[in-house]
């Protein structure tokens, strides 16, 4: 069984400040890791993914994440946020070779002017 | 290129009714998965289909069923609707199943189901 814990349900930050959204996971098998963003009343948009190789993954909109196998974490970071980054962010894991993903409960990022 | 499309966008039903939701995957994608997202929570896995066969099922009652057609589109059916079935239903497509590197899922905009 897999599980995903997003450690912060809400993260308020000021515009141009750095931000980190934390994600821990547990799984008995090797997994792929994903971050998605969801804007109000929309579906999920893939931000970035870790499949293998370099543990530092760069995604769209200036986001990056680092896979830490020993700490079973996949934290999302951005050095300088914009108002338009205000959204819900979901961390997800999936078994390698399977399409089923397990999601965390989400982190609401609110960027204030 | 068109992304994943879902229909209808919104739906209002009453308790006990039945509903069918539709999904068309990205061209070339052969796997479709369905998720339920209740307000304030992350998506929960319902089904995955690949090549018209069910490849995975989440912890949902038998009132939920799905199928995949030869053109890889899919339908999700929910019978005997309950108030608790009110949610955003998301469809995701991926290239294949069971092969490394094909697991990336691309999501549609969802169907918002309200049960009164």
PDB file of N, CA and C in Angstrom, chain B residues 2 4 10 17 24 27 29 41 46-47 65 75 78 84 97 99 110 114:
ATOM      1  N   UNK B   2      -5.211  18.077 -29.128  1.00  0.00           N
ATOM      2  CA  UNK B   2      -6.231  18.131 -28.101  1.00  0.00           C
ATOM      3  C   UNK B   2      -5.764  17.329 -26.898  1.00  0.00           C
ATOM      4  N   UNK B   4      -6.993  15.723 -22.949  1.00  0.00           N
ATOM      5  CA  UNK B   4      -8.060  14.841 -22.505  1.00  0.00           C
ATOM      6  C   UNK B   4      -9.355  15.652 -22.425  1.00  0.00           C
ATOM      7  N   UNK B  10     -20.752  19.799 -16.295  1.00  0.00           N
ATOM      8  CA  UNK B  10     -21.495  19.808 -15.043  1.00  0.00           C
ATOM      9  C   UNK B  10     -22.725  18.925 -15.190  1.00  0.00           C
ATOM     10  N   UNK B  17     -30.743   8.107  -8.820  1.00  0.00           N
ATOM     11  CA  UNK B  17     -30.587   8.103 -10.275  1.00  0.00           C
ATOM     12  C   UNK B  17     -29.259   7.481 -10.687  1.00  0.00           C
ATOM     13  N   UNK B  24     -12.482  11.196 -23.427  1.00  0.00           N
ATOM     14  CA  UNK B  24     -11.693  10.872 -24.619  1.00  0.00           C
ATOM     15  C   UNK B  24     -10.233  11.157 -24.312  1.00  0.00           C
ATOM     16  N   UNK B  27      -4.798  11.649 -28.153  1.00  0.00           N
ATOM     17  CA  UNK B  27      -4.567  10.780 -29.301  1.00  0.00           C
ATOM     18  C   UNK B  27      -3.282   9.980 -29.116  1.00  0.00           C
ATOM     19  N   UNK B  29      -2.852   7.698 -26.787  1.00  0.00           N
ATOM     20  CA  UNK B  29      -2.870   7.112 -25.441  1.00  0.00           C
ATOM     21  C   UNK B  29      -3.864   5.965 -25.398  1.00  0.00           C
ATOM     22  N   UNK B  41     -10.235  17.524  -0.868  1.00  0.00           N
ATOM     23  CA  UNK B  41      -9.372  16.346  -0.799  1.00  0.00           C
ATOM     24  C   UNK B  41      -8.653  16.122  -2.119  1.00  0.00           C
ATOM     25  N   UNK B  46     -10.344   5.359  -8.925  1.00  0.00           N
ATOM     26  CA  UNK B  46     -11.529   4.504  -9.058  1.00  0.00           C
ATOM     27  C   UNK B  46     -11.215   3.299  -9.944  1.00  0.00           C
ATOM     28  N   UNK B  47     -10.803   3.560 -11.187  1.00  0.00           N
ATOM     29  CA  UNK B  47     -10.540   2.507 -12.162  1.00  0.00           C
ATOM     30  C   UNK B  47      -9.378   2.893 -13.067  1.00  0.00           C
ATOM     31  N   UNK B  65     -19.009   1.544 -12.138  1.00  0.00           N
ATOM     32  CA  UNK B  65     -18.504   0.647 -13.183  1.00  0.00           C
ATOM     33  C   UNK B  65     -17.969   1.499 -14.323  1.00  0.00           C
ATOM     34  N   UNK B  75     -16.180   5.318 -20.524  1.00  0.00           N
ATOM     35  CA  UNK B  75     -17.344   5.786 -19.772  1.00  0.00           C
ATOM     36  C   UNK B  75     -17.255   5.306 -18.339  1.00  0.00           C
ATOM     37  N   UNK B  78     -22.282   5.398 -12.704  1.00  0.00           N
ATOM     38  CA  UNK B  78     -22.561   5.308 -11.273  1.00  0.00           C
ATOM     39  C   UNK B  78     -24.065   5.115 -11.109  1.00  0.00           C
ATOM     40  N   UNK B  84     -23.264  11.490  -1.177  1.00  0.00           N
ATOM     41  CA  UNK B  84     -21.812  11.444  -1.045  1.00  0.00           C
ATOM     42  C   UNK B  84     -21.071  11.233  -2.349  1.00  0.00           C
ATOM     43  N   UNK B  97       0.528   0.846 -20.346  1.00  0.00           N
ATOM     44  CA  UNK B  97       0.404   0.260 -19.017  1.00  0.00           C
ATOM     45  C   UNK B  97       1.460  -0.814 -18.887  1.00  0.00           C
ATOM     46  N   UNK B  99       4.642  -0.567 -18.580  1.00  0.00           N
ATOM     47  CA  UNK B  99       5.969  -0.317 -19.142  1.00  0.00           C
ATOM     48  C   UNK B  99       6.533   0.946 -18.522  1.00  0.00           C
ATOM     49  N   UNK B 110     -12.410  17.515 -15.954  1.00  0.00           N
ATOM     50  CA  UNK B 110     -13.323  16.944 -14.979  1.00  0.00           C
ATOM     51  C   UNK B 110     -14.781  17.206 -15.278  1.00  0.00           C
ATOM     52  N   UNK B 114     -23.231  16.904  -9.088  1.00  0.00           N
ATOM     53  CA  UNK B 114     -23.933  17.293  -7.872  1.00  0.00           C
ATOM     54  C   UNK B 114     -25.142  16.399  -7.709  1.00  0.00           C
TER      55      UNK B 114
END
